[in-house]
Coordinates of C-alpha atoms and ligand atoms in Angstrom, one line a residue:
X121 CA 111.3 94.1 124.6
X122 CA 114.3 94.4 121.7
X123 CA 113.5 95.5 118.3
X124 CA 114.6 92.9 115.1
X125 CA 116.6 94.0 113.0
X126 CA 118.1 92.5 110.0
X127 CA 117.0 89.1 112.1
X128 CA 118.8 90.0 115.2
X129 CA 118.1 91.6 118.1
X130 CA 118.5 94.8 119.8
X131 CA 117.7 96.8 122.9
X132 CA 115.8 100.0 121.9
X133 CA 117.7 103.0 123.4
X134 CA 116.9 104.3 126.8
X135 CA 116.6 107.8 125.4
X136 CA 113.0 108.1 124.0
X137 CA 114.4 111.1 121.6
X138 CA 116.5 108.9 119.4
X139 CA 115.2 108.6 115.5
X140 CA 114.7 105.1 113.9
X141 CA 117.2 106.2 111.4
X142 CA 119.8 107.9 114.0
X143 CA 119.8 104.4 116.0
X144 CA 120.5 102.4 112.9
X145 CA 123.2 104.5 111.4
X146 CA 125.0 106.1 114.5
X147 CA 124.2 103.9 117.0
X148 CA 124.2 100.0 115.5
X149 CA 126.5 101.0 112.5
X150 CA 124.2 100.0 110.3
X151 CA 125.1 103.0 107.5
X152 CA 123.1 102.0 104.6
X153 CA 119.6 104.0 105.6
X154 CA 120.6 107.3 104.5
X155 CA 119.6 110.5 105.7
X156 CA 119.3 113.0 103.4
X157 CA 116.6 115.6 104.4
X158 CA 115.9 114.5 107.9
X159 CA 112.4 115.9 107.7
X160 CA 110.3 113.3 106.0
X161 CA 110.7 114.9 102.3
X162 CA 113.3 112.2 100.5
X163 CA 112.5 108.8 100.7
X164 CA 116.4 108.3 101.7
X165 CA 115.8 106.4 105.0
X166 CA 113.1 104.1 104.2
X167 CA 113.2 101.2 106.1
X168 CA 110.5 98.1 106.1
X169 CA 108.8 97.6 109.5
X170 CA 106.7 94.2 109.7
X171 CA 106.8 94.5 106.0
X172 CA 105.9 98.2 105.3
X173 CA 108.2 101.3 104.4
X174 CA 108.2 103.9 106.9
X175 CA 110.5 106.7 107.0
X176 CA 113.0 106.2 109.6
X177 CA 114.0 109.9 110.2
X178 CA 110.7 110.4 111.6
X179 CA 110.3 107.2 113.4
X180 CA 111.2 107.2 117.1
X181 CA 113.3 104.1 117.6
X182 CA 111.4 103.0 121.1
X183 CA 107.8 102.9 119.3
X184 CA 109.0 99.7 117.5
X185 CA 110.0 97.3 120.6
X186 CA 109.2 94.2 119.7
X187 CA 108.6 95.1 115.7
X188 CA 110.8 93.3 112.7
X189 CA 112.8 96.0 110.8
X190 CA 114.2 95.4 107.6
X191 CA 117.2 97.6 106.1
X192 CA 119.1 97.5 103.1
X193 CA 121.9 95.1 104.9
X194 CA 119.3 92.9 105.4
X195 CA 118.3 92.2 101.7
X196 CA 121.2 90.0 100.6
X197 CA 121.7 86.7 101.9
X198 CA 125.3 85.9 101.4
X199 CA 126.4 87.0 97.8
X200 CA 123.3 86.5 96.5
X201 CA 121.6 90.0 95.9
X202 CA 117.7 90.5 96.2
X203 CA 115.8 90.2 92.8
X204 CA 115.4 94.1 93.1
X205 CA 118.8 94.7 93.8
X206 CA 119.7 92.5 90.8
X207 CA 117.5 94.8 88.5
X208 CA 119.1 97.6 89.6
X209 CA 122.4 97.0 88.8
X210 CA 121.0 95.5 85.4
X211 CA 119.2 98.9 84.7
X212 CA 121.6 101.3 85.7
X213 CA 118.7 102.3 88.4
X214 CA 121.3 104.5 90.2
X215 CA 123.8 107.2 90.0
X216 CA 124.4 109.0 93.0
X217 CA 123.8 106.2 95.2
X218 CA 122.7 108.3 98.4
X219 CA 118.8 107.6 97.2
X220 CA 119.1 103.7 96.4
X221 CA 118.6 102.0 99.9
X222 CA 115.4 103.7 100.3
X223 CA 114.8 103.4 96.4
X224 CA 114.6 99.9 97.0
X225 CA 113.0 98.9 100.5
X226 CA 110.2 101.5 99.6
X227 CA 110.2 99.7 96.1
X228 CA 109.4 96.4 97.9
X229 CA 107.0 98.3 100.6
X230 CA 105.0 99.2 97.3
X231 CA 104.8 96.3 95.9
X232 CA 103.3 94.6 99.2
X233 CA 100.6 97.7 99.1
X234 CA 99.8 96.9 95.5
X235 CA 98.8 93.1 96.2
X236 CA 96.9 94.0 98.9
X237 CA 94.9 96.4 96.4
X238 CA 95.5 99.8 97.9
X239 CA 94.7 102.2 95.5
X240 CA 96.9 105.0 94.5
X241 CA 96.3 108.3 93.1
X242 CA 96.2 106.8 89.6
X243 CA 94.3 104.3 90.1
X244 CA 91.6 103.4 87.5
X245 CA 89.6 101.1 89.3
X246 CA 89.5 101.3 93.0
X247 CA 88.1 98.1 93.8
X248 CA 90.3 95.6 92.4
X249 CA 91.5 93.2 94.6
X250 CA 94.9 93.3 93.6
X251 CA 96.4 96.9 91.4
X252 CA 98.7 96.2 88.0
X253 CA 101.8 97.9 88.4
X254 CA 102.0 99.6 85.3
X255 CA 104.8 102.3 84.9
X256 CA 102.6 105.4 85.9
X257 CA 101.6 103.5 88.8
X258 CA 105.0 102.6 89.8
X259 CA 106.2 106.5 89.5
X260 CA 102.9 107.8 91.7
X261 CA 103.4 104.9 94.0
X262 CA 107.3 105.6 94.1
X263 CA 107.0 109.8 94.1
X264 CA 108.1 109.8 97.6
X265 CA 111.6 108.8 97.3
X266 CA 113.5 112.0 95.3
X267 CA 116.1 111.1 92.6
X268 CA 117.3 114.1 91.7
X269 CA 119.8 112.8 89.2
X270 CA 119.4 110.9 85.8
X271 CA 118.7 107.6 87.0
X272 CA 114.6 108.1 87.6
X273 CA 113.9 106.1 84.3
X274 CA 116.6 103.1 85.2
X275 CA 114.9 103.0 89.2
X276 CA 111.3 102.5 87.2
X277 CA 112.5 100.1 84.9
X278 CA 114.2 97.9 87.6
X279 CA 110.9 98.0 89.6
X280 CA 108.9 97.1 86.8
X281 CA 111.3 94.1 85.8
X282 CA 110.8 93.0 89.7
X283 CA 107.6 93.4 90.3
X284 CA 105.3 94.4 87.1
X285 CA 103.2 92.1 85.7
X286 CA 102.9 88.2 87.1
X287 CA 106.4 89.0 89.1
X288 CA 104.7 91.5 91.7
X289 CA 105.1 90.2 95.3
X290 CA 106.5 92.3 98.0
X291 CA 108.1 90.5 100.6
X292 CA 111.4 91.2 101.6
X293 CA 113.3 88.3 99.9
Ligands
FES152 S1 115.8 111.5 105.5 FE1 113.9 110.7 105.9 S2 112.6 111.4 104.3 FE2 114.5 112.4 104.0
FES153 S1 120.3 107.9 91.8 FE1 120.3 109.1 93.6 S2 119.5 111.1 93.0 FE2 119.4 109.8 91.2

């Protein structure tokens, strides 16, 4: 069974060692999931599967056959950025670049956790059906992808501009 992705389709390799992240960049030229650690500490190659953000590097590309994957090249339809990419470049949420594809698919991943209500860390109230992003929930929720530079304060604002408030949604467009 191929694997979607970015809405077309691809045979998974035959070689069951080959990374999510290592098919997509070296194998399907498909360079905007970075890999910046390779070990699952970055956030750099976060990719959305069936809607969720995984980390790629520590995916094995055959265990999603037959799954949807979303990457950064699969955000903008035509010239028209994503809402989240749009904030981004209106906040200055990025400096060095390397960090921003996964920045921004694990942005959306989070917002899709925090409309179904899954609590983070910070959490006040547990059971609510649906969680307010509020800016310390945004950095908890968005503590696994590094930025290591100055731009931390432009990546939360253009989240919160997205999806704070009555904007919050996650899907991928
Ligand atoms: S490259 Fe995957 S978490 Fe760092
Ligand atoms: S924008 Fe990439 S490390 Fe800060």
């Amino acid at each position: 069974m191929p694997i979607s992705i970015n809405g077309k389709a691809y045979d998974v390799p035959a070689d069951a060692r080959v990374s999510l992240l290592d098919l997509l960049r070296d194998r399907l030229g498909l360079p905007g999931t970075k890999k910046g650690c390779n070990q699952g500490a970055c956030g750099a190659c976060t990719v959305l599967v069936d809607g969720s953000r995984i980390l790629s590097c520590l995916a094995l590309a055959v265990q999603y056959e037959g799954r949807t994957v979303t990457t950064v090249e699969g955000l903008a339809t035509g010239d028209g950025l994503h809402p989240l990419q749009e904030a981004f470049v209106e906040r200055d949420g990025f400096q060095c670049g390397y960090c921003t594809p996964g920045q921004i698919l694990s942005a959306i991943g989070m917002a899709a956790e925090a409309v179904r209500g899954l609590p983070s860390a910070v959490t006040a109230d547990v059971a609510r059906r649906a969680i307010e992003l509020t800016r310390e929930e945004i950095a908890e929720r968005m503590s696994g992808n590094l930025c290591r530079c100055g731009a931390h304060n432009g990546i939360v604002d253009a989240i919160a501009d997205t999806f704070a408030g009555d904007r919050k949604g996650g899907s991928a467009r």
